[in-house]
C-alpha cells in the first residue's frame, strides 16, 4: 500500500472561532520578550496552577555552570520543588520544559529538542524525556530558558505564552478537544495570526488515556508547511502526560517570533555553520549507504535486529520471527511519504520524523478519519509489533496513532501489551480475567481495544494495563493469578519503567546499559549490544564498565543542550571506521568535535571533549542522588528481571539451544549432554545473575559509587555537586570514614566549615558555594500528605538472590567498609562474555570525494550492516 | 530555463566575475561573498556556480526556495531559517554562505559577470 503524497486529512476546524471566543482568561502576566544571548535567556517562567500565579525567575551563572540547561535545569528545579516524600500527583510536583543552550540553532541537525523533567508516576523518581517539535525553541526565542508548571487546577485550563505580545495567560478553554491530534490543530489555528504564522505556534498536550493510565506521554507539535498539518512528537517515557492531565492542563501553547538563522544569537555563527554544513554534506553523501534515516527513519534496524536474533519477539522471549519482513524496512519505505523534509526542528537533514499520510482509521472514536500518523519508529514497530506477535503493519500504524493522540507512551504500551499477552498465553490471564479481551499473540484488534478502554477509563485496559507492568505483576500476584516469581521474571521493567525494545539477554553490557540507568531501562543512556555482543569490542568487565561510564555520560550531554542523539552516530564521516580503531570509532570522534564546536560557538565558553563529559557527569551524579532522595538509587533497584538476562523458560532455552549449550561448556565447563533442560536453565541463571553482579561492581567502581550504588563524597566533590542537601542525602549510606569526614566538613566547625543545610565552601570547587538549594532552607510543609505509597514502589525488589547481593543489599545503612575492598572483580581472568560465531563487524565504508562537481558517492564495498543498531 | 553557462577552457583566472558578483550583491569585492568561484585546477581553472538544477528546492524545510518565471532558482529570505541544508545538499556545492550573512546565497543568473569577463568564459543560456 502506498500513501505517497496524499496530504488530505480530516480537519477539526469547524468551530475554532467560537472555541476561542469561549476562552476565559483566569490570570495574566506581561513580560518583555527577549531573544537569547549566547544561547541563554537567563529567565525561567513559573506557572502555579493552584494559585493561578505566573511569575519569572532569574537563572544565574552558577546554575548554568553546574547544570548547563535542558535536563540539568529540569533536575535542579525539580529538586527544589519537591520533598523526599512528594508523590507524583502532589501539587508541588513540577513539569519542567527546557531546551538547553544549543537548542534552537537551525544549522546543526538535531538541535531543536526540549527536555521534560517531572517526578514520574511509574517510577516515583525523576524522569527525563527528550522530545522534538517546536515548543522549546519557540519558548526560548520568546524569552525563557525553561518553563516550570506546578500546582493543580480544579478544571481544565490552558497556558498560553505569547512571545510576540509579551503575555502569558492561564485560560479556561472548554470547547477544544483533549486528544492531541485534534487539540494541536485547533490551538495552532487559534493562536497563529495567519497561515505563514502557524509554524511559529507549538502546542503541548496529552490525551484522554493519560487521564486514566500512569504511562501518559506528552505530544509536542510543529506545523508542517508542506502538509499544512500539525505533527506530533512525543515526550514518551515515564508518564509525564499523566502528571500533565492530573494537573488539569489541556494544553501549553507557545506563539513565538519568526525564527531566523541567528535567533539563538551564537557568539560565533560561522563556527556553528561550518559544523552544520559538514554534517549536512555527510548526510547527503552517506545516509543512503548507512542508515537510510531519510527514507525510513529508525525502522531501518527492524530487519537487522531480526537478523541478529535481537528483535524483541513475544515479550522478549525470542529475537526473530519468520514474519519480520512484513514489518521490515521495505514496508515502511512504502508507507512513509518519501522525499519530504521530515525534521522535527529546522535544519535536521537526518529528517527521520516520517509519517504515514492519509491513513484511514479502522477503530475507535476517530474511525473512518483520514489522518497523518507520526511514525512508526523502530520502537513502535518492535514494541507494538513483534514483541506482541503482531506482524500486520496496519495494526502497528493504527496503534501508534491512537497511543499518540490519547497521550500514551508507545514503548511502555508495547512492553506491557507483550507482558499481558504472555500472561494470557500461559493461562495467567484468561477472558474472564480480562473482561472478554482475547489477548492472544498477534491480536491487533485486542491490542487496540485495550487502548480504547484506557481512553474511556474502563475495563481491563484502565484497571490493569494502564497501571504499567510493575504494578500489574503485583496486582496479578495479589489476585492469585500466576506465580509471583515467574511474573517477576517475565515483567520487563526496572525501577517501575517498562524496558524499551531491545533484547539484552545475550549482551551483558546492554543489561547494564538498561538497568544501571538513572531513570529506568531506556536505551538513551547506552546502547552497547553491537559493541559487546556482535563485535566483541568490550570483552572484560573493566571494558564494559568503561563503556557504561563513557556512553551514559556522553549521551547525557545531548539532554543538557537540547540535542537529538541520532545525528551523532546514525551517520558517520565516511572514513570514521578506517581512521579510528573500533572502540574510538564507536564514539565518532569527529562528531564529538562538532559538538565541542557548536557549544563553544554558541555560548562562547570554550570547552573540550573532556569537559563535555564532566558537564554531563555533574548532572548524572546529581540525578543518581536524586533517585536516592526519592527512595531508590541503591543497588537493589539496579537489578534486571531475569527475562532481560537469560532464558526463563524451556521454550526460550530451546530457541537458542546450540548457543546456550555451548556456553555451558565454555563458561561453566559443564557437558550439556549430562543435564536436563531445567538443570541447564538453572545453571545459566546462576551464572548469569552472578556475572551481572560482577558487572555492577565494576561499573559502580568506575562511576565512583559505593558497592550499594551511592556516589561517594569524593565523587560529589569531584563533580562540584557537594551541596549540603546532596551530601545529606548520601550521608546515611556512606562508609564510616567518609561519613565522619562529611560530618566534620559539613556540619561542625567554624565559619569556613560548611554545614549540612547551608552552602559549603569547598576548597577546590569554589563555584559550588554559590548555587544554593532553596530547599535547603525550606521546612517540610506542615501538611505532608500521607498518601499511600503505591504498592509497586515498595515491592520492586526482585526475588533473585545471590550471596553477594544479599550482602550488598542493605540500603539506608552506612556501609562500614572500604569501597576498594568490596569491589572484587577479576575481569581479565574471565572469558569474553559473548561471542557471536560467524558474524563479522559492520563493513567499512570508504570516503567519497567531492571536488568541485559531486559525482554520486561510491563505496568500495557493500555496506550490508552499516552503522546499524546504534540507537 | 535560464542559467549561467560556463566555459572553463576559456578561463584565464582573471576573477573579474568574483569581484563583480560580490560587488553587485554585497557592495564588496570579497570573493568569499561571490556566488561564482574560480578554482585553480590542474592545467587550468574550474568555475563553480549554480546550474539551476533545483535539487535544493525539495530539501528546504520551509519552502523558501522556488523557481521564478525564468526558471531561476531563488531564495525567499523572509521565509528562510538559515539552516544551510540546501548548502550541504547542493550537488555541485554552489550554494554559498558567509559568516556575515544569515541566509545562504547563490547565482541568480543576473549576467553581471558575463559582461565583466574579459575572456568570454561565461554566458547566460537557456536549457
Ligand atoms: S534525527 Fe529525527 S528525531 Fe532527531 S532531530 Fe532529526 S528529525 Fe528529529
Ligand atoms: S538555508 Fe534557507 S533556503 Fe536553504 S534550506 Fe535552509 S531555510 Fe531553505
Short mmCIF file of C-alpha atoms in Angstrom, two decimals, chain A residues 28 34 46 66 139 145 206 288 291 308 351 430 674 707 744 786 836:
data_model
loop_
_atom_site.label_atom_id
_atom_site.label_comp_id
_atom_site.label_asym_id
_atom_site.label_seq_id
_atom_site.Cartn_x
_atom_site.Cartn_y
_atom_site.Cartn_z
CA UNK A 28 -2.39 37.21 33.01
CA UNK A 34 13.80 38.80 24.70
CA UNK A 46 6.95 29.76 36.53
CA UNK A 66 26.73 23.32 37.02
CA UNK A 139 9.71 29.37 24.09
CA UNK A 145 15.16 29.01 29.00
CA UNK A 206 -1.63 14.81 26.27
CA UNK A 288 21.69 6.18 1.68
CA UNK A 291 21.17 4.04 7.94
CA UNK A 308 21.00 -10.87 14.74
CA UNK A 351 14.88 14.01 8.69
CA UNK A 430 -7.97 -15.55 30.52
CA UNK A 674 24.61 -34.74 31.07
CA UNK A 707 29.07 -1.07 46.49
CA UNK A 744 33.18 17.15 60.00
CA UNK A 786 0.36 10.58 53.88
CA UNK A 836 28.97 -14.31 18.10
#
